Amino acid sequence: MPAYPPVGSGAVIVAAAGSMAGDGPLVASVGAGLGLRTGLVANPVGTDTAGRRVLDQLAIAGIRHEIPAVAERRTPQLTVIAGDDGTRTWFASLHHAADDLLQVDLHLLTQARCVYIDCYRAIITAARRTIRAAGQVPLLLNLGGDPLTDDIAAASAGGDILAVQTNLDEAKATAAPGLANELYLRLRTDTAIVTVGRLGAVARTSTGTHHIAAPAAVVGHTHGAGAAFSAGYVHAILTGAAPTQAVEAGCRIGTATALARRLASRTACPPSSSLPETEDPMVEALFADVTAVDWHNLAAVAATTDKLLTALDEDRATLATLTDRALNDPHLLALCEHYDILDKIVLHDDPSGWRLCLHVFLPGYFDRPHNHRWTYASRILSGSYTHTLYGTDEHLGDTINPADLTPRMIRTEEPGDTYTLHHSMIHSVEAEPYTVSLIVRGPAVKDRFVVTDRHTGKAWWQYGAANEDPADAARKRMNPQQASACVQRLHQHGVLR
């Protein structure tokens, strides 16, 4: 909403979306997306819809846990009101969560390289117990905007406090250096961090006080960005970064998450510049993971994109929602393409450079051996195609002889199959009519790709949209009627439901 209303009045809600809560599960999810092996110790959930969704999200993210679903138990709920003025106000319906946390098994803590602990005032007794159980394992303590209590300070004495993190509203940013210094001195921590929303963070370390700006971005809100910051900070520390470098990494990951997981889209921020509202927190979290992934790490790309592709394959209703909204988004519709033998529908165009697309292979489809300007992952939703791999383009120069291309692997891709292809790989596809695949393609890493024709012996380079002839671009651009017909066919064939 534009601003939180005063007592006795109200305000208009611009938009709403779901998410896991609190920060701990979000940290685990983003950390897993960054390649960390993560576990979560938390309260039980109910067997209600919210509880099942939480457990599904943790499973898809690959997070280890022993969280039970208890019949006749309501899953705790948290409502966060985010204002355009940078404020965040929360209301928690914890049910039995605070008491349940006092009973959870903490034996896994001593096996971790780092333990993140939420130290909210509402669960302070459980937080104190967890700090003591961790022993000398490095800790990141998140105060979540609450004051540092004497109980938490006493429990932390003698421990290895890697960092303490809290937050201030943007309007109170001038108080951040003083608060960071106070936390640094009271906890004798390596780093005290105060995040201030879109303004970045202030960190107090042994070398002084540092102001780290967040990357410039237009975001609707910053909910979840603090948790993503924590995950980015820990990931950087565990991979050898200095504290200030880790804070910079946290700001980058936090901003990327704020772009991908928004609550509202403003007129200054086109619908395609951040994640479309799916009303599915699991899918929104997976979009954030893809935004944060390192596209130079093929294993990480495969693991991260597989989770998103699997989730949308298994939830065709959400996939249909994304498709319908894409057709009503002028920016996304302008990116959709129609050829005689192929339709491409762009479901998401992320500011970080990746896209989510549906490919529909029409009767007679085949393509010539080629590579790509970007790495991509594909999942077959229906139909099948013969997939031929010829090797990488590393040996290719400007002069290419198609006769030199020898098939190195031939496989059949069928529904449920998923693969990730590096941009250097040369391949070709021969598809059954109306085969449909869901694609996550990464940011472009080169301005051209090669296409070869082994029958004619010719080869040529093709270029990206930035260097494309406007007339050629206009010819392949899908018009609204073609887009509507394509989506209607997908519903008729049962791909979308």
Tab-separated table of C-alpha atoms in Angstrom:
chain	number	residue	atom	x	y	z
A	1	MET	CA	0.000	0.000	0.000
A	2	PRO	CA	1.188	3.607	-0.441
A	3	ALA	CA	1.552	4.099	3.324
A	4	TYR	CA	0.435	2.402	6.520
A	5	PRO	CA	-2.747	4.144	7.708
A	6	PRO	CA	-3.115	5.967	11.025
A	7	VAL	CA	-5.289	4.472	13.741
A	8	GLY	CA	-8.978	4.720	12.951
A	9	SER	CA	-8.535	5.007	9.184
A	10	GLY	CA	-7.687	2.739	6.259
A	11	ALA	CA	-5.666	2.432	3.086
A	12	VAL	CA	-5.972	0.885	-0.359
A	13	ILE	CA	-4.027	-2.355	-0.916
A	14	VAL	CA	-2.289	-2.127	-4.285
A	15	ALA	CA	-1.444	-5.830	-4.534
A	16	ALA	CA	-0.695	-8.871	-2.400
A	17	ALA	CA	1.342	-12.051	-2.710
A	18	GLY	CA	2.354	-15.032	-0.606
A	19	SER	CA	5.735	-16.041	0.749
A	20	MET	CA	7.323	-18.368	3.265
A	21	ALA	CA	7.954	-16.853	6.681
A	22	GLY	CA	9.844	-15.921	8.751
A	23	ASP	CA	13.278	-15.031	7.575
A	24	GLY	CA	14.891	-18.375	8.450
A	25	PRO	CA	13.119	-20.429	5.749
A	26	LEU	CA	13.755	-17.653	3.220
A	27	VAL	CA	17.464	-17.611	4.066
A	28	ALA	CA	17.602	-21.384	3.627
A	29	SER	CA	15.807	-21.197	0.275
A	30	VAL	CA	18.003	-18.465	-1.200
A	31	GLY	CA	21.124	-20.103	0.248
A	32	ALA	CA	20.228	-23.385	-1.448
A	33	GLY	CA	19.763	-21.509	-4.701
A	34	LEU	CA	23.275	-20.108	-4.322
A	35	GLY	CA	24.650	-23.630	-3.998
A	36	LEU	CA	24.919	-23.906	-0.227
A	37	ARG	CA	23.980	-27.175	1.490
A	38	THR	CA	21.274	-25.919	3.815
A	39	GLY	CA	19.177	-27.314	6.630
A	40	LEU	CA	16.278	-25.786	8.543
A	41	VAL	CA	15.275	-26.244	12.176
A	42	ALA	CA	11.780	-24.864	12.729
A	43	ASN	CA	8.389	-25.434	14.350
A	44	PRO	CA	5.877	-28.001	13.069
A	45	VAL	CA	3.263	-26.950	10.528
A	46	GLY	CA	-0.309	-28.063	10.061
A	47	THR	CA	-1.716	-30.374	7.443
A	48	ASP	CA	-3.638	-27.405	6.032
A	49	THR	CA	-2.938	-25.881	2.608
A	50	ALA	CA	-0.357	-23.440	3.999
A	51	GLY	CA	1.539	-26.222	5.750
A	52	ARG	CA	1.621	-28.431	2.677
A	53	ARG	CA	2.880	-25.535	0.581
A	54	VAL	CA	5.712	-24.823	2.990
A	55	LEU	CA	6.853	-28.447	2.971
A	56	ASP	CA	6.595	-28.581	-0.829
A	57	GLN	CA	8.750	-25.474	-1.144
A	58	LEU	CA	11.395	-26.860	1.189
A	59	ALA	CA	11.464	-30.136	-0.738
A	60	ILE	CA	11.813	-28.440	-4.111
A	61	ALA	CA	14.608	-26.217	-2.779
A	62	GLY	CA	16.441	-29.306	-1.473
A	63	ILE	CA	16.518	-28.061	2.134
A	64	ARG	CA	17.130	-30.706	4.796
A	65	HIS	CA	14.709	-30.587	7.736
A	66	GLU	CA	12.698	-32.688	10.173
A	67	ILE	CA	9.601	-30.472	10.255
A	68	PRO	CA	6.456	-32.532	10.864
A	69	ALA	CA	2.963	-31.778	9.607
A	70	VAL	CA	0.603	-32.176	12.547
A	71	ALA	CA	-3.086	-32.910	12.041
A	72	GLU	CA	-5.564	-30.493	13.604
A	73	ARG	CA	-2.803	-27.895	13.899
A	74	ARG	CA	-2.996	-24.562	12.093
A	75	THR	CA	0.145	-23.403	10.316
A	76	PRO	CA	1.353	-20.076	11.769
A	77	GLN	CA	0.717	-17.027	9.597
A	78	LEU	CA	2.528	-13.721	9.210
A	79	THR	CA	1.112	-10.623	7.521
A	80	VAL	CA	3.551	-7.916	6.422
A	81	ILE	CA	2.328	-4.493	5.300
A	82	ALA	CA	4.881	-2.819	3.015
A	83	GLY	CA	4.504	0.903	2.336
A	84	ASP	CA	5.919	2.939	-0.521
A	85	ASP	CA	7.576	5.079	2.136
A	86	GLY	CA	9.904	2.176	2.993
A	87	THR	CA	8.080	1.068	6.150
A	88	ARG	CA	7.226	-2.539	7.016
A	89	THR	CA	4.655	-3.456	9.661
A	90	TRP	CA	4.011	-7.068	10.610
A	91	PHE	CA	1.337	-9.043	12.435
A	92	ALA	CA	2.074	-12.605	13.548
A	93	SER	CA	-0.446	-15.330	14.299
A	94	LEU	CA	2.015	-17.796	15.835
A	95	HIS	CA	-0.439	-20.264	17.412
A	96	HIS	CA	1.855	-22.801	19.146
A	97	ALA	CA	5.053	-21.920	17.230
A	98	ALA	CA	6.891	-20.153	20.057
A	99	ASP	CA	6.352	-23.085	22.425
A	100	ASP	CA	7.093	-25.657	19.710
A	101	LEU	CA	10.483	-24.075	19.030
A	102	LEU	CA	11.518	-24.831	22.599
A	103	GLN	CA	11.179	-28.546	21.851
A	104	VAL	CA	12.917	-28.853	18.456
A	105	ASP	CA	15.968	-31.058	18.115
A	106	LEU	CA	19.145	-28.957	17.777
A	107	HIS	CA	21.749	-31.708	17.387
A	108	LEU	CA	22.499	-30.814	13.761
A	109	LEU	CA	23.722	-27.321	14.658
A	110	THR	CA	27.186	-28.450	15.682
A	111	GLN	CA	27.728	-30.036	12.227
A	112	ALA	CA	27.178	-26.761	10.359
A	113	ARG	CA	29.760	-24.318	9.065
A	114	CYS	CA	27.480	-21.429	9.973
A	115	VAL	CA	24.143	-21.148	11.800
A	116	TYR	CA	21.616	-18.404	11.087
A	117	ILE	CA	19.266	-17.676	14.013
A	118	ASP	CA	16.181	-15.455	14.069
A	119	CYS	CA	16.188	-13.539	17.351
A	120	TYR	CA	12.773	-11.882	17.181
A	121	ARG	CA	11.334	-10.724	20.474
A	122	ALA	CA	8.385	-13.128	20.002
A	123	ILE	CA	10.687	-16.199	20.027
A	124	ILE	CA	13.515	-14.888	22.172
A	125	THR	CA	13.570	-17.836	24.601
A	126	ALA	CA	13.981	-20.319	21.744
A	127	ALA	CA	16.655	-18.109	20.153
A	128	ARG	CA	18.636	-18.024	23.398
A	129	ARG	CA	18.439	-21.841	23.645
A	130	THR	CA	19.639	-22.202	20.049
A	131	ILE	CA	22.599	-19.849	20.522
A	132	ARG	CA	23.823	-21.872	23.463
A	133	ALA	CA	23.317	-25.205	21.684
A	134	ALA	CA	25.441	-24.041	18.717
A	135	GLY	CA	28.572	-23.894	20.879
A	136	GLN	CA	31.494	-22.477	18.870
A	137	VAL	CA	29.878	-22.733	15.442
A	138	PRO	CA	29.947	-19.292	13.741
A	139	LEU	CA	26.577	-17.559	14.121
A	140	LEU	CA	24.656	-14.944	12.175
A	141	LEU	CA	22.077	-13.439	14.524
A	142	ASN	CA	19.119	-11.653	12.943
A	143	LEU	CA	17.302	-9.246	15.259
A	144	GLY	CA	14.707	-8.439	12.603
A	145	GLY	CA	14.393	-4.824	13.723
A	146	ASP	CA	13.889	-5.693	17.403
A	147	PRO	CA	16.250	-4.309	20.071
A	148	LEU	CA	19.155	-6.448	21.258
A	149	THR	CA	18.052	-7.784	24.650
A	150	ASP	CA	20.274	-8.579	27.602
A	151	ASP	CA	19.198	-12.244	27.293
A	152	ILE	CA	20.543	-12.553	23.746
A	153	ALA	CA	23.712	-10.656	24.607
A	154	ALA	CA	24.360	-12.917	27.609
A	155	ALA	CA	23.704	-16.113	25.613
A	156	SER	CA	26.142	-14.908	22.937
A	157	ALA	CA	28.982	-14.207	25.347
A	158	GLY	CA	31.912	-16.487	24.578
A	159	GLY	CA	30.395	-17.666	21.305
A	160	ASP	CA	31.655	-17.128	17.761
A	161	ILE	CA	29.375	-14.327	16.521
A	162	LEU	CA	30.198	-14.036	12.840
A	163	ALA	CA	27.701	-11.217	12.352
A	164	VAL	CA	24.617	-9.617	13.817
A	165	GLN	CA	22.030	-8.174	11.444
A	166	THR	CA	19.064	-5.903	11.952
A	167	ASN	CA	17.138	-3.368	9.910
A	168	LEU	CA	15.783	0.160	10.038
A	169	ASP	CA	13.109	1.844	7.960
A	170	GLU	CA	14.588	4.024	5.233
A	171	ALA	CA	13.359	7.172	6.978
A	172	LYS	CA	15.601	6.304	9.939
A	173	ALA	CA	18.725	5.585	7.871
A	174	THR	CA	20.769	8.269	9.649
A	175	ALA	CA	20.577	6.202	12.838
A	176	ALA	CA	22.149	3.144	11.174
A	177	PRO	CA	25.860	3.923	11.865
A	178	GLY	CA	25.224	4.456	15.573
A	179	LEU	CA	23.132	1.295	15.861
A	180	ALA	CA	25.741	-0.775	14.003
A	181	ASN	CA	28.475	0.495	16.312
A	182	GLU	CA	26.393	-0.275	19.411
A	183	LEU	CA	25.724	-3.863	18.290
A	184	TYR	CA	29.386	-4.345	17.357
A	185	LEU	CA	30.576	-3.316	20.803
A	186	ARG	CA	27.907	-5.148	22.826
A	187	LEU	CA	28.257	-8.497	21.045
A	188	ARG	CA	31.978	-8.316	20.202
A	189	THR	CA	31.027	-9.591	16.772
A	190	ASP	CA	33.121	-9.661	13.609
A	191	THR	CA	30.524	-7.559	11.783
A	192	ALA	CA	27.396	-5.657	12.791
A	193	ILE	CA	25.046	-4.941	9.895
A	194	VAL	CA	22.046	-2.627	9.648
A	195	THR	CA	20.095	-2.907	6.399
A	196	VAL	CA	18.038	0.096	5.316
A	197	GLY	CA	15.915	-1.206	2.455
A	198	ARG	CA	16.628	0.333	-0.913
A	199	LEU	CA	19.414	2.442	0.603
A	200	GLY	CA	21.652	-0.586	1.130
A	201	ALA	CA	23.408	-1.355	4.394
A	202	VAL	CA	25.764	0.031	7.042
A	203	ALA	CA	28.370	-2.349	8.463
A	204	ARG	CA	30.672	-1.935	11.447
A	205	THR	CA	33.804	-4.079	11.267
A	206	SER	CA	37.260	-4.050	12.809
A	207	THR	CA	38.318	-1.590	10.087
A	208	GLY	CA	35.568	0.946	10.804
A	209	THR	CA	32.064	1.822	9.627
A	210	HIS	CA	31.207	1.147	5.997
A	211	HIS	CA	28.261	2.370	3.924
A	212	ILE	CA	27.372	-0.061	1.125
A	213	ALA	CA	24.826	1.052	-1.452
A	214	ALA	CA	22.333	-1.371	-2.936
A	215	PRO	CA	22.458	-1.775	-6.745
A	216	ALA	CA	20.251	0.729	-8.534
A	217	ALA	CA	16.898	-0.876	-9.283
A	218	VAL	CA	13.210	-0.036	-9.374
A	219	VAL	CA	11.436	-2.369	-6.961
A	220	GLY	CA	7.930	-2.391	-5.594
A	221	HIS	CA	8.940	-3.472	-2.067
A	222	THR	CA	11.789	-4.994	-0.104
A	223	HIS	CA	10.020	-7.875	1.666
A	224	GLY	CA	12.330	-10.894	1.697
A	225	ALA	CA	15.323	-8.803	0.669
A	226	GLY	CA	16.783	-8.872	4.184
A	227	ALA	CA	16.690	-12.672	4.276
A	228	ALA	CA	18.231	-12.834	0.810
A	229	PHE	CA	20.909	-10.414	2.044
A	230	SER	CA	21.716	-12.835	4.883
A	231	ALA	CA	22.029	-15.761	2.476
A	232	GLY	CA	24.249	-13.758	0.141
A	233	TYR	CA	26.420	-12.601	3.037
A	234	VAL	CA	26.919	-16.114	4.421
A	235	HIS	CA	27.594	-17.559	0.967
A	236	ALA	CA	30.267	-14.935	0.347
A	237	ILE	CA	31.920	-15.459	3.758
A	238	LEU	CA	31.999	-19.233	3.318
A	239	THR	CA	33.644	-18.831	-0.086
A	240	GLY	CA	36.430	-16.631	1.290
A	241	ALA	CA	35.163	-13.056	0.971
A	242	ALA	CA	36.144	-10.304	3.391
A	243	PRO	CA	33.287	-8.861	5.536
A	244	THR	CA	32.805	-5.737	3.432
A	245	GLN	CA	32.834	-7.810	0.236
A	246	ALA	CA	30.261	-10.113	1.803
A	247	VAL	CA	28.030	-7.145	2.639
A	248	GLU	CA	28.263	-6.036	-0.993
A	249	ALA	CA	27.288	-9.554	-2.091
A	250	GLY	CA	24.356	-9.483	0.322
A	251	CYS	CA	23.150	-6.209	-1.166
A	252	ARG	CA	23.329	-7.665	-4.681
A	253	ILE	CA	21.377	-10.802	-3.751
A	254	GLY	CA	18.859	-8.795	-1.738
A	255	THR	CA	18.215	-6.466	-4.660
A	256	ALA	CA	17.877	-9.364	-7.099
A	257	THR	CA	15.302	-10.961	-4.808
A	258	ALA	CA	13.370	-7.718	-4.425
A	259	LEU	CA	13.191	-7.489	-8.215
A	260	ALA	CA	11.912	-11.026	-8.583
A	261	ARG	CA	9.567	-11.216	-5.599
A	262	ARG	CA	7.415	-8.136	-5.590
A	263	LEU	CA	4.122	-7.368	-3.911
A	264	ALA	CA	3.077	-4.600	-6.273
A	265	SER	CA	3.866	-3.294	-9.720
A	266	ARG	CA	3.838	0.489	-10.036
A	267	THR	CA	3.300	2.530	-13.199
A	268	ALA	CA	6.987	3.462	-13.157
A	269	CYS	CA	7.869	-0.230	-13.149
A	270	PRO	CA	6.557	-2.200	-16.172
A	271	PRO	CA	4.864	-5.510	-15.354
A	272	SER	CA	7.644	-7.451	-17.068
A	273	SER	CA	10.425	-5.911	-14.962
A	274	SER	CA	9.781	-8.221	-12.029
A	275	LEU	CA	8.028	-11.445	-11.263
A	276	PRO	CA	4.366	-11.595	-12.343
A	277	GLU	CA	2.124	-12.206	-9.369
A	278	THR	CA	1.450	-15.938	-9.394
A	279	GLU	CA	-0.149	-15.979	-5.910
A	280	ASP	CA	2.136	-18.983	-5.386
A	281	PRO	CA	4.977	-18.246	-2.954
A	282	MET	CA	6.836	-21.370	-3.998
A	283	VAL	CA	7.055	-20.243	-7.627
A	284	GLU	CA	7.999	-16.700	-6.605
A	285	ALA	CA	10.850	-18.056	-4.487
A	286	LEU	CA	12.067	-20.191	-7.391
A	287	PHE	CA	12.072	-17.149	-9.689
A	288	ALA	CA	14.256	-15.397	-7.118
A	289	ASP	CA	16.620	-18.385	-7.081
A	290	VAL	CA	17.022	-18.249	-10.872
A	291	THR	CA	17.705	-14.516	-10.700
A	292	ALA	CA	20.482	-15.163	-8.188
A	293	VAL	CA	22.119	-18.154	-9.924
A	294	ASP	CA	25.613	-17.947	-11.439
A	295	TRP	CA	25.082	-18.708	-15.150
A	296	HIS	CA	28.759	-19.593	-15.540
A	297	ASN	CA	28.244	-22.538	-13.162
A	298	LEU	CA	26.435	-25.116	-15.298
A	299	ALA	CA	25.779	-27.466	-12.379
A	300	ALA	CA	24.176	-24.678	-10.352
A	301	VAL	CA	22.120	-23.599	-13.371
A	302	ALA	CA	20.883	-27.166	-13.890
A	303	ALA	CA	19.935	-27.639	-10.235
A	304	THR	CA	18.212	-24.263	-9.898
A	305	THR	CA	16.293	-24.242	-13.169
A	306	ASP	CA	15.199	-27.850	-12.726
A	307	LYS	CA	13.329	-26.859	-9.577
A	308	LEU	CA	11.433	-24.092	-11.387
A	309	LEU	CA	10.686	-26.191	-14.468
A	310	THR	CA	9.501	-29.112	-12.341
A	311	ALA	CA	7.268	-26.883	-10.213
A	312	LEU	CA	5.547	-25.363	-13.261
A	313	ASP	CA	5.251	-28.745	-14.981
A	314	GLU	CA	3.490	-30.114	-11.912
A	315	ASP	CA	1.334	-27.004	-11.432
A	316	ARG	CA	-0.181	-26.387	-14.867
A	317	ALA	CA	-2.742	-23.957	-13.431
A	318	THR	CA	0.040	-21.571	-12.400
A	319	LEU	CA	1.692	-22.075	-15.791
A	320	ALA	CA	-1.622	-21.157	-17.440
A	321	THR	CA	-1.853	-18.029	-15.279
A	322	LEU	CA	1.631	-16.934	-16.347
A	323	THR	CA	0.752	-17.577	-19.991
A	324	ASP	CA	-2.517	-15.644	-19.881
A	325	ARG	CA	-0.842	-12.699	-18.183
A	326	ALA	CA	1.979	-12.682	-20.719
A	327	LEU	CA	-0.526	-12.183	-23.514
A	328	ASN	CA	-1.911	-9.141	-21.697
A	329	ASP	CA	1.535	-7.626	-21.105
A	330	PRO	CA	2.532	-5.456	-24.131
A	331	HIS	CA	6.242	-5.884	-23.396
A	332	LEU	CA	6.111	-9.674	-23.202
A	333	LEU	CA	3.779	-9.970	-26.195
A	334	ALA	CA	6.265	-7.953	-28.266
A	335	LEU	CA	8.917	-10.579	-27.476
A	336	CYS	CA	6.755	-13.518	-28.603
A	337	GLU	CA	7.560	-14.966	-32.055
A	338	HIS	CA	5.678	-16.942	-34.706
A	339	TYR	CA	7.314	-18.944	-37.486
A	340	ASP	CA	5.849	-21.426	-39.943
A	341	ILE	CA	7.102	-24.323	-37.799
A	342	LEU	CA	7.547	-22.820	-34.318
A	343	ASP	CA	5.763	-20.556	-31.801
A	344	LYS	CA	7.605	-18.915	-28.910
A	345	ILE	CA	5.745	-17.340	-25.987
A	346	VAL	CA	7.789	-15.331	-23.470
A	347	LEU	CA	6.324	-15.722	-19.971
A	348	HIS	CA	8.901	-13.676	-18.083
A	349	ASP	CA	11.673	-11.277	-19.086
A	350	ASP	CA	13.849	-10.718	-16.047
A	351	PRO	CA	15.889	-7.519	-15.583
A	352	SER	CA	18.931	-9.694	-14.851
A	353	GLY	CA	18.753	-11.108	-18.399
A	354	TRP	CA	17.060	-14.510	-18.107
A	355	ARG	CA	13.730	-15.469	-19.675
A	356	LEU	CA	11.063	-18.098	-19.195
A	357	CYS	CA	9.505	-19.242	-22.483
A	358	LEU	CA	7.117	-21.795	-23.967
A	359	HIS	CA	8.156	-23.337	-27.299
A	360	VAL	CA	5.489	-25.000	-29.435
A	361	PHE	CA	6.877	-27.089	-32.308
A	362	LEU	CA	4.475	-27.062	-35.252
A	363	PRO	CA	4.089	-29.801	-37.917
A	364	GLY	CA	7.198	-30.271	-40.036
A	365	TYR	CA	9.574	-28.788	-37.475
A	366	PHE	CA	13.269	-29.439	-37.815
A	367	ASP	CA	16.264	-27.204	-37.381
A	368	ARG	CA	19.807	-27.093	-38.632
A	369	PRO	CA	22.798	-27.712	-36.371
A	370	HIS	CA	23.381	-24.532	-34.380
A	371	ASN	CA	24.573	-23.176	-31.049
A	372	HIS	CA	23.095	-20.387	-28.902
A	373	ARG	CA	24.003	-16.993	-27.535
A	374	TRP	CA	22.984	-18.162	-24.087
A	375	THR	CA	22.936	-21.242	-21.877
A	376	TYR	CA	19.468	-22.689	-21.359
A	377	ALA	CA	17.503	-25.423	-19.601
A	378	SER	CA	14.521	-27.211	-21.169
A	379	ARG	CA	11.731	-29.468	-19.903
A	380	ILE	CA	9.431	-31.368	-22.260
A	381	LEU	CA	5.766	-30.856	-21.335
A	382	SER	CA	4.192	-32.876	-24.160
A	383	GLY	CA	5.223	-34.658	-27.359
A	384	SER	CA	8.852	-35.574	-28.022
A	385	TYR	CA	11.812	-34.774	-30.211
A	386	THR	CA	15.035	-36.322	-31.437
A	387	HIS	CA	17.943	-34.356	-30.027
A	388	THR	CA	21.360	-34.552	-31.714
A	389	LEU	CA	24.532	-33.174	-30.116
A	390	TYR	CA	27.607	-32.447	-32.263
A	391	GLY	CA	30.112	-31.080	-29.728
A	392	THR	CA	31.134	-27.550	-28.791
A	393	ASP	CA	31.925	-24.567	-31.001
A	394	GLU	CA	35.416	-24.106	-29.543
A	395	HIS	CA	37.094	-25.262	-32.762
A	396	LEU	CA	34.985	-23.041	-35.006
A	397	GLY	CA	36.318	-19.894	-36.595
A	398	ASP	CA	34.639	-17.489	-38.972
A	399	THR	CA	34.924	-20.096	-41.724
A	400	ILE	CA	32.762	-23.142	-40.935
A	401	ASN	CA	32.464	-26.386	-42.842
A	402	PRO	CA	29.180	-28.164	-41.917
A	403	ALA	CA	30.651	-31.455	-43.151
A	404	ASP	CA	32.986	-31.378	-40.144
A	405	LEU	CA	30.028	-31.759	-37.793
A	406	THR	CA	29.661	-35.353	-36.608
A	407	PRO	CA	26.835	-36.442	-34.269
A	408	ARG	CA	28.290	-37.281	-30.850
A	409	MET	CA	25.046	-38.137	-29.090
A	410	ILE	CA	21.499	-38.765	-30.272
A	411	ARG	CA	18.720	-39.000	-27.710
A	412	THR	CA	14.936	-38.759	-27.536
A	413	GLU	CA	13.513	-36.090	-25.242
A	414	GLU	CA	10.100	-37.068	-23.847
A	415	PRO	CA	7.591	-35.564	-21.362
A	416	GLY	CA	9.251	-35.003	-18.007
A	417	ASP	CA	12.780	-34.989	-19.456
A	418	THR	CA	14.921	-32.011	-18.485
A	419	TYR	CA	18.356	-31.010	-19.738
A	420	THR	CA	20.698	-28.022	-19.501
A	421	LEU	CA	22.759	-27.007	-22.541
A	422	HIS	CA	25.837	-24.780	-22.500
A	423	HIS	CA	25.821	-21.983	-25.081
A	424	SER	CA	28.877	-23.477	-26.810
A	425	MET	CA	27.143	-26.782	-27.644
A	426	ILE	CA	26.082	-27.351	-31.266
A	427	HIS	CA	22.851	-29.327	-31.536
A	428	SER	CA	19.731	-29.893	-33.632
A	429	VAL	CA	16.163	-31.002	-32.971
A	430	GLU	CA	13.552	-32.895	-35.002
A	431	ALA	CA	10.216	-32.637	-33.201
A	432	GLU	CA	6.896	-34.434	-33.298
A	433	PRO	CA	4.014	-32.095	-34.228
A	434	TYR	CA	2.837	-29.880	-31.353
A	435	THR	CA	5.613	-30.882	-28.987
A	436	VAL	CA	5.771	-28.294	-26.194
A	437	SER	CA	8.807	-27.430	-24.090
A	438	LEU	CA	9.306	-24.993	-21.219
A	439	ILE	CA	12.584	-23.090	-21.443
A	440	VAL	CA	14.670	-21.083	-18.981
A	441	ARG	CA	17.292	-19.263	-21.021
A	442	GLY	CA	20.087	-17.317	-19.399
A	443	PRO	CA	21.518	-13.888	-20.204
A	444	ALA	CA	23.154	-13.572	-23.631
A	445	VAL	CA	26.937	-13.976	-23.484
A	446	LYS	CA	27.728	-13.300	-27.163
A	447	ASP	CA	26.188	-11.307	-29.990
A	448	ARG	CA	25.918	-14.051	-32.621
A	449	PHE	CA	25.374	-17.782	-33.083
A	450	VAL	CA	26.164	-20.146	-35.923
A	451	VAL	CA	23.650	-22.023	-38.094
A	452	THR	CA	24.790	-24.785	-40.450
A	453	ASP	CA	23.117	-26.747	-43.243
A	454	ARG	CA	24.818	-30.099	-43.780
A	455	HIS	CA	22.737	-30.770	-46.913
A	456	THR	CA	23.767	-27.624	-48.787
A	457	GLY	CA	27.202	-27.335	-47.153
A	458	LYS	CA	26.499	-23.746	-46.115
A	459	ALA	CA	26.881	-22.070	-42.738
A	460	TRP	CA	26.134	-18.556	-41.550
A	461	TRP	CA	26.011	-16.364	-38.461
A	462	GLN	CA	22.813	-14.969	-36.995
A	463	TYR	CA	22.677	-12.051	-34.595
A	464	GLY	CA	20.582	-11.024	-31.594
A	465	ALA	CA	17.699	-8.562	-31.627
A	466	ALA	CA	19.968	-5.576	-31.006
A	467	ASN	CA	21.625	-6.124	-34.408
A	468	GLU	CA	18.580	-7.447	-36.263
A	469	ASP	CA	16.987	-5.799	-39.270
A	470	PRO	CA	13.719	-4.146	-38.083
A	471	ALA	CA	11.804	-5.651	-41.004
A	472	ASP	CA	13.000	-9.164	-40.103
A	473	ALA	CA	12.033	-8.606	-36.478
A	474	ALA	CA	8.566	-7.402	-37.470
A	475	ARG	CA	7.956	-10.428	-39.700
A	476	LYS	CA	8.503	-12.950	-36.912
A	477	ARG	CA	6.779	-10.952	-34.154
A	478	MET	CA	3.645	-12.743	-32.946
A	479	ASN	CA	0.454	-10.709	-33.230
A	480	PRO	CA	-2.326	-10.916	-30.597
A	481	GLN	CA	-4.462	-13.182	-32.797
A	482	GLN	CA	-1.611	-15.658	-33.308
A	483	ALA	CA	-0.799	-15.587	-29.602
A	484	SER	CA	-4.424	-16.219	-28.647
A	485	ALA	CA	-4.699	-19.108	-31.113
A	486	CYS	CA	-1.479	-20.661	-29.776
A	487	VAL	CA	-2.654	-20.518	-26.167
A	488	GLN	CA	-6.092	-21.852	-27.084
A	489	ARG	CA	-4.393	-24.828	-28.755
A	490	LEU	CA	-2.330	-25.445	-25.619
A	491	HIS	CA	-5.528	-25.594	-23.571
A	492	GLN	CA	-7.173	-27.910	-26.100
A	493	HIS	CA	-4.185	-30.285	-25.999
A	494	GLY	CA	-4.220	-30.321	-22.192
A	495	VAL	CA	-0.844	-28.623	-21.787
A	496	LEU	CA	-2.471	-25.729	-19.937
A	497	ARG	CA	-5.272	-26.323	-17.460
